[in-house]
Amino acid sequence: MIKISPSVLASDFSKLGEEAVLMEKCGADYLHLDVMDGHFVPNISFGAPVIKAVRPLTKLVFDVHLMISEPLDYISDFVKAGADIITFHYESNSDVSETLDKIHASGCKAGISLKPGTPAEAVFPYLDKTDMVLVMTVEPGFGGQSFMFDMMDKIKKIKTEIVRRSLDVDIQVDGGINEETVSVAAEAGANVFVAGSAVFRADNPESVIDSLRNNATL
Ligand code: DX5
Ligand code: ZN
């Protein structure tokens, strides 16, 4: 099932609510919310209160990407703010199993994200209790970077393992996704596509979302 998840990191924060509503009108499936703590990544974005403020304005699935050092300590804040999917980094300081359990106990879906330097095999022990694996195709922290084509082998390895074990786990790809790279990522096995600059910097975001979806359809 293909899902398109525009990242608000590239949106106009002075009208974040309107941007969220626009994405829903344009046919997005999820809204990707990048939380950065200035510690796990060298950038600070926004936290749970901002997500909570936008929550009543749209029915979009809130796809929260935590780029923070201690995700376990903040899960309940993001659940209360209205997250639907919470993805945290394998490389964070929190225990992976415990964090997955806490997210699931709160009724949200849970994702594990891998930085470019982390091998596919890192998530294998957790695949049976994970709803989504996020393969970063840029170093996390900033929008507008170039897609790392050499991450496609990692996506293929994870996809092969998911199929081999007959699991139901989505593979999300984030960083440098545009109308061309989306096909490459889909071909490798990804089915959830985050796009920041490609959508929000476009004159016609609706047509970009349509193209992303069409070009991801194999
Ligand atoms: C980067 C973030 C991404 C970012 C993607 O650390 O996780 O979600 O917004 O931006 P683009 O699509 O511009 O690469
Ligand atoms: Zn992200």
Coordinates of N, CA, C and O and ligand atoms in Angstrom, one line a residue, residues 5 7-10 32-34 36 41 65 67 89 134 136 138-147 174-178 194-199 201, ligand 1:
S5 N 3.8 11.0 2.4 CA 3.8 11.7 3.6 C 4.6 13.0 3.5 O 5.9 13.0 3.7
S7 N 6.6 16.2 4.3 CA 7.2 16.7 5.6 C 7.1 18.2 5.7 O 7.6 18.9 4.9
V8 N 6.5 18.6 6.8 CA 6.2 20.0 7.1 C 7.5 20.8 7.4 O 7.4 22.0 7.4
L9 N 8.6 20.1 7.5 CA 9.9 20.8 7.7 C 10.1 21.8 6.6 O 10.7 22.9 6.9
A10 N 9.6 21.6 5.4 CA 9.8 22.5 4.3 C 8.6 23.4 4.1 O 8.6 24.2 3.2
H32 N 4.1 14.2 7.7 CA 5.3 13.8 8.4 C 5.8 15.0 9.2 O 6.0 16.1 8.7
L33 N 6.0 14.7 10.5 CA 6.3 15.8 11.5 C 7.7 15.5 12.1 O 7.9 14.5 12.8
D34 N 8.7 16.2 11.7 CA 10.1 16.0 12.1 C 10.5 16.7 13.4 O 10.6 18.0 13.4
M36 N 13.2 17.5 16.1 CA 14.7 17.5 16.3 C 15.0 18.3 17.6 O 14.5 19.3 17.9
V41 N 20.5 15.4 16.5 CA 20.9 16.0 15.2 C 21.2 17.4 15.4 O 20.7 18.0 16.4
H65 N 8.3 11.7 13.3 CA 9.7 11.2 13.2 C 10.5 11.9 14.2 O 10.9 13.1 14.1
M67 N 13.8 12.7 16.0 CA 15.2 12.7 15.9 C 15.7 13.3 17.2 O 16.2 14.5 17.2
H89 N 14.8 6.7 16.4 CA 16.0 6.2 15.8 C 16.6 5.1 16.6 O 16.7 5.1 17.9
L134 N 12.0 3.0 8.9 CA 12.3 4.2 8.1 C 13.8 4.1 7.7 O 14.7 4.2 8.6
M136 N 16.7 6.1 6.2 CA 17.0 7.5 5.9 C 17.9 7.5 4.6 O 18.9 6.8 4.6
V138 N 19.2 10.5 3.6 CA 20.1 11.6 3.8 C 20.5 11.5 5.3 O 19.9 10.7 6.0
E139 N 21.5 12.2 5.7 CA 21.8 12.3 7.1 C 20.7 13.1 7.8 O 20.4 14.2 7.3
P140 N 20.1 12.6 8.8 CA 19.0 13.3 9.4 C 19.4 14.7 9.9 O 20.5 14.9 10.4
G141 N 18.5 15.6 9.9 CA 18.7 17.0 10.5 C 18.2 18.1 9.6 O 17.8 19.1 10.1
F142 N 18.3 17.9 8.3 CA 17.9 19.0 7.4 C 17.2 18.6 6.2 O 17.5 17.5 5.7
G143 N 16.3 19.4 5.7 CA 15.6 19.1 4.4 C 16.5 19.6 3.3 O 17.5 20.2 3.5
G144 N 16.0 19.3 2.1 CA 16.7 19.8 0.9 C 18.0 19.1 0.5 O 18.8 19.7 -0.3
Q145 N 18.4 18.0 1.1 CA 19.6 17.3 0.7 C 19.4 16.3 -0.4 O 18.3 16.0 -0.7
S146 N 20.5 15.8 -1.0 CA 20.4 14.9 -2.1 C 20.2 13.5 -1.6 O 20.9 13.0 -0.7
F147 N 19.4 12.8 -2.4 CA 19.0 11.4 -2.2 C 20.3 10.5 -2.3 O 21.0 10.6 -3.2
D174 N 13.0 8.5 3.5 CA 13.0 9.9 3.9 C 14.3 10.6 3.5 O 15.3 10.2 4.0
G175 N 14.2 11.6 2.7 CA 15.4 12.4 2.3 C 15.6 12.4 0.8 O 15.9 11.4 0.2
G176 N 15.4 13.6 0.2 CA 15.7 13.7 -1.2 C 14.7 13.0 -2.1 O 15.1 12.7 -3.3
I177 N 13.5 12.8 -1.6 CA 12.5 12.1 -2.5 C 11.9 13.1 -3.4 O 11.4 14.2 -2.9
N178 N 11.9 12.8 -4.7 CA 11.2 13.7 -5.7 C 10.6 12.8 -6.7 O 10.6 11.5 -6.5
V194 N 8.3 9.9 2.2 CA 8.3 11.3 2.8 C 8.9 12.2 1.7 O 9.9 11.9 1.1
A195 N 8.3 13.4 1.6 CA 8.9 14.4 0.7 C 8.6 15.8 1.3 O 7.4 16.1 1.5
G196 N 9.6 16.5 1.5 CA 9.5 17.9 2.1 C 9.6 18.9 1.0 O 8.6 19.4 0.5
S197 N 10.8 19.2 0.5 CA 11.1 20.2 -0.5 C 10.2 20.0 -1.8 O 9.7 20.9 -2.3
A198 N 10.2 18.7 -2.2 CA 9.6 18.4 -3.5 C 8.1 18.8 -3.5 O 7.6 19.3 -4.5
V199 N 7.4 18.7 -2.3 CA 6.0 19.0 -2.3 C 5.8 20.5 -1.9 O 5.1 21.2 -2.6
R201 N 7.9 23.1 -1.9 CA 8.5 24.1 -2.8 C 7.8 24.1 -4.2 O 8.3 24.9 -5.1
Ligands
DX5_1 C1 15.5 15.2 7.5 C2 14.0 14.9 7.7 C3 13.2 14.8 6.5 C4 13.2 16.1 5.7 C5 13.1 15.7 4.2 O1 16.2 14.9 8.6 O2 13.8 13.7 8.4 O3 11.9 14.4 6.8 O4 12.1 17.0 5.9 O5 13.2 16.8 3.4 P1 13.5 16.6 1.9 O6 12.3 15.9 1.3 O7 13.5 18.1 1.4 O8 14.8 15.9 1.7

